[in-house]
Amino acid sequence: RPGPSHTQGESLEGAVTLSVVGNGFMDGKELQNFIQELQQARKKAGLDLTPEMKAFVDQYGKSTDGKIGIVELAQVLPTEENFLLFFRCQQLKSSEDFMQTWRKYDSDHSGFIDSEELKSFLKDLLQKANKQIEDSKLSEYTEIMLRMFDANNDGKLELTELARLLPVQENFLIKFQGVKMCAKEFNNAFEMYDQDGNGYIDENELDALLKDLCEKNKKELDITNLATYKKSIMALSDGGKLYRAELALILCAEEN
């Protein structure tokens, strides 16, 4: 459990510099999503909302036309949530960049990266957003990330967890959570769209698969975002060849 609020304060400096990034505000749907996520994260960590957070949730949690300045929001949040806020304001605008960086580090296609690789992963991600960051800050962020995401202390971080660094509207993985298939169903689908049976699907085959998925899952997936989904998923491919293991990261539910 984090210590008293002075430790929160120290870690705010990084976050507070963000007000100039983007429009400096969080509002509407994004603010709603952020509040929901904040509550879930605290619950998962077995922590109550602090009085400041409670006041913030009471004030902004009910209506979709709320708007809060990033600086103001940073005052309310402890280090972990601040860190997510910081990252989302670093203009990691593209899930495609995120997926390309992921592919570089998840070289064995396991759907995890090791904690040792996390620091380089974050550094690469920030460089793509044209942000330079001191090594000491980077180490601090790496520590925070491990505390947040490596719940079982096995030193491995999952793709879906790390994708929370993306702004909500860019995190297409959230959308695909609701359409994941069991392994058998996934393998059947893969074979159906891998029409030439060469063990991978290309961009056209992925296009057909995604169109069908969008048709079947109109609630979760928006066909007008098809090009974005496709670009983000193809960022995992190997020179235009999307192998089963890569696509499984997006579409196959883990089976316990």
Short mmCIF file of C-alpha atoms in Angstrom, two decimals:
data_model
loop_
_atom_site.label_atom_id
_atom_site.label_comp_id
_atom_site.label_asym_id
_atom_site.label_seq_id
_atom_site.Cartn_x
_atom_site.Cartn_y
_atom_site.Cartn_z
CA ARG A 1 0.00 0.00 0.00
CA PRO A 2 1.48 3.40 -0.93
CA GLY A 3 2.70 5.53 1.93
CA PRO A 4 1.23 8.86 2.99
CA SER A 5 0.45 11.53 0.49
CA HIS A 6 3.90 13.13 0.40
CA THR A 7 5.12 10.23 -1.75
CA GLN A 8 2.22 10.89 -4.09
CA GLY A 9 3.26 14.51 -4.26
CA GLU A 10 6.83 13.72 -5.25
CA SER A 11 5.72 11.64 -8.18
CA LEU A 12 3.32 14.27 -9.38
CA GLU A 13 5.97 16.51 -10.88
CA GLY A 14 6.22 14.34 -13.98
CA ALA A 15 2.49 14.21 -14.37
CA VAL A 16 1.81 17.87 -13.72
CA THR A 17 3.94 19.00 -16.65
CA LEU A 18 1.37 17.46 -18.94
CA SER A 19 -1.23 20.16 -18.89
CA VAL A 20 0.26 21.63 -22.03
CA VAL A 21 -0.03 18.36 -23.92
CA GLY A 22 -3.10 17.84 -26.10
CA ASN A 23 -5.92 20.08 -24.95
CA GLY A 24 -4.90 19.72 -21.31
CA PHE A 25 -8.32 18.36 -20.34
CA MET A 26 -10.04 15.06 -19.95
CA ASP A 27 -13.76 15.13 -20.60
CA GLY A 28 -16.85 13.24 -21.68
CA LYS A 29 -16.49 9.54 -22.36
CA GLU A 30 -12.75 9.45 -21.70
CA LEU A 31 -13.24 10.92 -18.24
CA GLN A 32 -16.00 8.36 -17.55
CA ASN A 33 -13.75 5.52 -18.66
CA PHE A 34 -10.91 6.85 -16.57
CA ILE A 35 -13.09 7.00 -13.45
CA GLN A 36 -14.31 3.46 -14.03
CA GLU A 37 -10.76 2.24 -14.48
CA LEU A 38 -9.58 4.08 -11.39
CA GLN A 39 -12.26 2.38 -9.29
CA GLN A 40 -11.44 -1.04 -10.73
CA ALA A 41 -7.70 -0.59 -10.24
CA ARG A 42 -8.14 0.41 -6.59
CA LYS A 43 -10.50 -2.48 -5.96
CA LYS A 44 -8.12 -4.95 -7.59
CA ALA A 45 -5.27 -3.65 -5.43
CA GLY A 46 -7.49 -4.01 -2.34
CA LEU A 47 -7.37 -0.27 -1.68
CA ASP A 48 -10.19 2.11 -0.87
CA LEU A 49 -10.57 5.36 -2.73
CA THR A 50 -8.80 8.20 -0.93
CA PRO A 51 -11.08 11.06 0.25
CA GLU A 52 -9.78 13.17 -2.68
CA MET A 53 -10.62 10.43 -5.15
CA LYS A 54 -14.03 9.93 -3.64
CA ALA A 55 -14.81 13.63 -4.01
CA PHE A 56 -13.54 13.50 -7.61
CA VAL A 57 -15.70 10.46 -8.43
CA ASP A 58 -18.76 12.03 -6.79
CA GLN A 59 -18.27 15.23 -8.73
CA TYR A 60 -17.45 13.81 -12.16
CA GLY A 61 -18.68 10.22 -12.17
CA LYS A 62 -22.35 10.86 -12.83
CA SER A 63 -22.54 13.12 -15.84
CA THR A 64 -20.94 12.74 -19.27
CA ASP A 65 -20.48 16.47 -19.73
CA GLY A 66 -17.87 16.80 -16.97
CA LYS A 67 -14.46 18.24 -17.79
CA ILE A 68 -11.34 18.34 -15.65
CA GLY A 69 -7.92 19.87 -16.22
CA ILE A 70 -5.06 17.38 -16.25
CA VAL A 71 -3.18 19.32 -13.56
CA GLU A 72 -6.22 19.28 -11.32
CA LEU A 73 -6.67 15.57 -11.94
CA ALA A 74 -3.02 14.88 -11.15
CA GLN A 75 -3.52 16.33 -7.67
CA VAL A 76 -6.14 13.70 -6.93
CA LEU A 77 -4.35 10.60 -8.10
CA PRO A 78 -1.69 8.44 -6.48
CA THR A 79 1.47 7.57 -8.37
CA GLU A 80 0.11 4.62 -10.31
CA GLU A 81 -2.90 6.29 -11.84
CA ASN A 82 -0.86 9.40 -12.43
CA PHE A 83 1.57 7.36 -14.36
CA LEU A 84 -1.14 6.08 -16.72
CA LEU A 85 -2.37 9.63 -17.11
CA PHE A 86 1.16 10.79 -17.86
CA PHE A 87 1.59 8.16 -20.54
CA ARG A 88 -1.74 8.81 -22.18
CA CYS A 89 -0.84 12.46 -22.46
CA GLN A 90 2.49 11.70 -24.10
CA GLN A 91 0.67 11.49 -27.41
CA LEU A 92 1.05 7.77 -27.87
CA LYS A 93 -1.53 8.37 -30.49
CA SER A 94 -1.17 5.20 -32.46
CA SER A 95 -1.95 1.66 -31.43
CA GLU A 96 0.05 0.67 -34.53
CA ASP A 97 3.24 2.13 -32.97
CA PHE A 98 2.41 0.33 -29.75
CA MET A 99 1.94 -3.03 -31.51
CA GLN A 100 5.15 -2.64 -33.52
CA THR A 101 7.06 -1.96 -30.31
CA TRP A 102 5.38 -4.92 -28.64
CA ARG A 103 6.35 -7.22 -31.52
CA LYS A 104 10.00 -6.22 -31.20
CA TYR A 105 10.11 -7.29 -27.54
CA ASP A 106 7.76 -10.26 -27.55
CA SER A 107 10.15 -12.06 -29.87
CA ASP A 108 8.95 -15.54 -28.90
CA HIS A 109 5.28 -14.57 -29.55
CA SER A 110 4.24 -15.67 -26.08
CA GLY A 111 1.93 -12.71 -25.44
CA PHE A 112 4.22 -11.58 -22.59
CA ILE A 113 7.36 -9.53 -22.19
CA ASP A 114 9.81 -9.96 -19.33
CA SER A 115 10.26 -7.34 -16.67
CA GLU A 116 13.91 -6.97 -17.79
CA GLU A 117 12.72 -5.81 -21.19
CA LEU A 118 10.12 -3.43 -19.84
CA LYS A 119 12.44 -0.48 -19.42
CA SER A 120 13.59 -0.64 -23.05
CA PHE A 121 10.00 -1.15 -24.17
CA LEU A 122 8.88 2.04 -22.40
CA LYS A 123 11.87 3.97 -23.71
CA ASP A 124 11.12 2.92 -27.28
CA LEU A 125 7.47 3.79 -26.88
CA LEU A 126 8.28 7.28 -25.61
CA GLN A 127 10.83 7.81 -28.38
CA LYS A 128 8.13 7.01 -30.95
CA ALA A 129 6.13 9.81 -29.34
CA ASN A 130 9.26 12.03 -29.64
CA LYS A 131 9.70 12.25 -25.87
CA GLN A 132 13.11 12.20 -24.25
CA ILE A 133 13.20 11.00 -20.68
CA GLU A 134 15.94 10.82 -18.05
CA ASP A 135 17.15 7.38 -17.12
CA SER A 136 16.25 7.84 -13.45
CA LYS A 137 12.66 8.73 -14.39
CA LEU A 138 12.50 5.78 -16.73
CA SER A 139 13.62 3.45 -13.93
CA GLU A 140 10.94 4.92 -11.67
CA TYR A 141 8.27 4.36 -14.33
CA THR A 142 9.46 0.80 -14.88
CA GLU A 143 9.10 0.12 -11.15
CA ILE A 144 5.59 1.60 -11.11
CA MET A 145 4.61 -0.49 -14.12
CA LEU A 146 5.76 -3.68 -12.44
CA ARG A 147 3.83 -2.82 -9.29
CA MET A 148 0.72 -2.12 -11.33
CA PHE A 149 0.75 -4.90 -13.84
CA ASP A 150 2.79 -7.81 -12.52
CA ALA A 151 0.24 -8.82 -9.94
CA ASN A 152 1.55 -12.34 -9.44
CA ASN A 153 5.23 -11.27 -9.37
CA ASP A 154 6.29 -13.68 -12.10
CA GLY A 155 8.19 -10.94 -13.93
CA LYS A 156 5.97 -11.19 -17.02
CA LEU A 157 3.68 -8.48 -18.41
CA GLU A 158 0.75 -9.14 -20.70
CA LEU A 159 -0.10 -7.33 -23.91
CA THR A 160 -3.62 -6.44 -22.80
CA GLU A 161 -2.33 -4.98 -19.51
CA LEU A 162 0.36 -2.86 -21.11
CA ALA A 163 -2.11 -1.59 -23.70
CA ARG A 164 -3.71 0.41 -20.88
CA LEU A 165 -0.93 2.92 -21.57
CA LEU A 166 -2.78 3.89 -24.72
CA PRO A 167 -5.48 6.56 -24.69
CA VAL A 168 -8.84 4.83 -24.34
CA GLN A 169 -9.97 5.58 -27.87
CA GLU A 170 -6.73 4.12 -29.31
CA ASN A 171 -6.86 0.94 -27.25
CA PHE A 172 -8.48 -1.29 -29.83
CA LEU A 173 -7.63 -4.34 -27.70
CA ILE A 174 -10.41 -3.32 -25.30
CA LYS A 175 -12.87 -3.70 -28.17
CA PHE A 176 -11.59 -7.16 -29.03
CA GLN A 177 -11.91 -8.43 -25.44
CA GLY A 178 -15.60 -9.02 -26.07
CA VAL A 179 -15.14 -11.00 -29.29
CA LYS A 180 -12.39 -13.43 -28.32
CA MET A 181 -12.96 -17.07 -29.24
CA CYS A 182 -12.06 -20.33 -27.56
CA ALA A 183 -8.98 -22.09 -28.99
CA LYS A 184 -10.98 -24.53 -31.11
CA GLU A 185 -13.15 -21.80 -32.61
CA PHE A 186 -10.09 -19.62 -33.23
CA ASN A 187 -8.19 -22.42 -34.99
CA ASN A 188 -11.20 -23.16 -37.20
CA ALA A 189 -11.51 -19.47 -38.09
CA PHE A 190 -7.79 -19.18 -38.84
CA GLU A 191 -7.90 -22.19 -41.16
CA MET A 192 -10.99 -20.87 -42.88
CA TYR A 193 -9.38 -17.53 -43.73
CA ASP A 194 -5.91 -18.94 -44.45
CA GLN A 195 -7.33 -20.01 -47.78
CA ASP A 196 -4.09 -21.16 -49.35
CA GLY A 197 -3.16 -23.13 -46.20
CA ASN A 198 0.33 -21.61 -45.92
CA GLY A 199 0.19 -21.16 -42.13
CA TYR A 200 -0.28 -17.39 -42.11
CA ILE A 201 -2.85 -14.89 -43.29
CA ASP A 202 -2.10 -11.83 -45.36
CA GLU A 203 -3.69 -8.41 -45.27
CA ASN A 204 -6.53 -9.33 -47.65
CA GLU A 205 -7.39 -12.47 -45.69
CA LEU A 206 -7.33 -10.47 -42.45
CA ASP A 207 -9.60 -7.91 -44.07
CA ALA A 208 -12.18 -10.62 -44.83
CA LEU A 209 -11.93 -12.05 -41.31
CA LEU A 210 -12.37 -8.65 -39.67
CA LYS A 211 -15.32 -7.73 -41.89
CA ASP A 212 -17.10 -10.90 -40.80
CA LEU A 213 -16.23 -10.25 -37.15
CA CYS A 214 -17.58 -6.70 -37.39
CA GLU A 215 -20.80 -7.99 -38.94
CA LYS A 216 -21.29 -10.55 -36.16
CA ASN A 217 -20.29 -8.23 -33.31
CA LYS A 218 -21.78 -4.85 -34.16
CA LYS A 219 -22.06 -3.95 -30.49
CA GLU A 220 -18.33 -4.29 -29.81
CA LEU A 221 -16.75 -3.55 -33.19
CA ASP A 222 -17.38 -0.64 -35.48
CA ILE A 223 -16.87 -1.47 -39.16
CA THR A 224 -15.92 2.15 -39.86
CA ASN A 225 -12.76 1.47 -37.79
CA LEU A 226 -11.85 -1.57 -39.87
CA ALA A 227 -8.77 0.07 -41.44
CA THR A 228 -7.43 1.01 -37.98
CA TYR A 229 -8.02 -2.48 -36.56
CA LYS A 230 -6.28 -3.97 -39.58
CA LYS A 231 -3.25 -1.66 -39.41
CA SER A 232 -2.82 -2.30 -35.69
CA ILE A 233 -3.06 -6.08 -36.05
CA MET A 234 -0.82 -6.16 -39.14
CA ALA A 235 1.82 -4.34 -37.07
CA LEU A 236 2.30 -7.74 -35.39
CA SER A 237 2.95 -9.45 -38.71
CA ASP A 238 6.28 -10.62 -40.07
CA GLY A 239 6.73 -8.77 -43.35
CA GLY A 240 3.02 -8.93 -44.13
CA LYS A 241 2.63 -12.52 -42.89
CA LEU A 242 0.39 -12.74 -39.85
CA TYR A 243 1.03 -16.07 -38.16
CA ARG A 244 -1.41 -17.93 -35.96
CA ALA A 245 0.39 -17.05 -32.69
CA GLU A 246 0.22 -13.30 -33.40
CA LEU A 247 -3.44 -13.28 -34.31
CA ALA A 248 -4.18 -15.45 -31.27
CA LEU A 249 -2.93 -12.58 -29.04
CA ILE A 250 -5.87 -10.53 -30.28
CA LEU A 251 -8.61 -13.06 -30.93
CA CYS A 252 -8.02 -16.16 -28.82
CA ALA A 253 -9.23 -16.21 -25.21
CA GLU A 254 -6.83 -17.70 -22.68
CA GLU A 255 -8.03 -20.98 -21.36
CA ASN A 256 -7.30 -21.82 -17.77
#
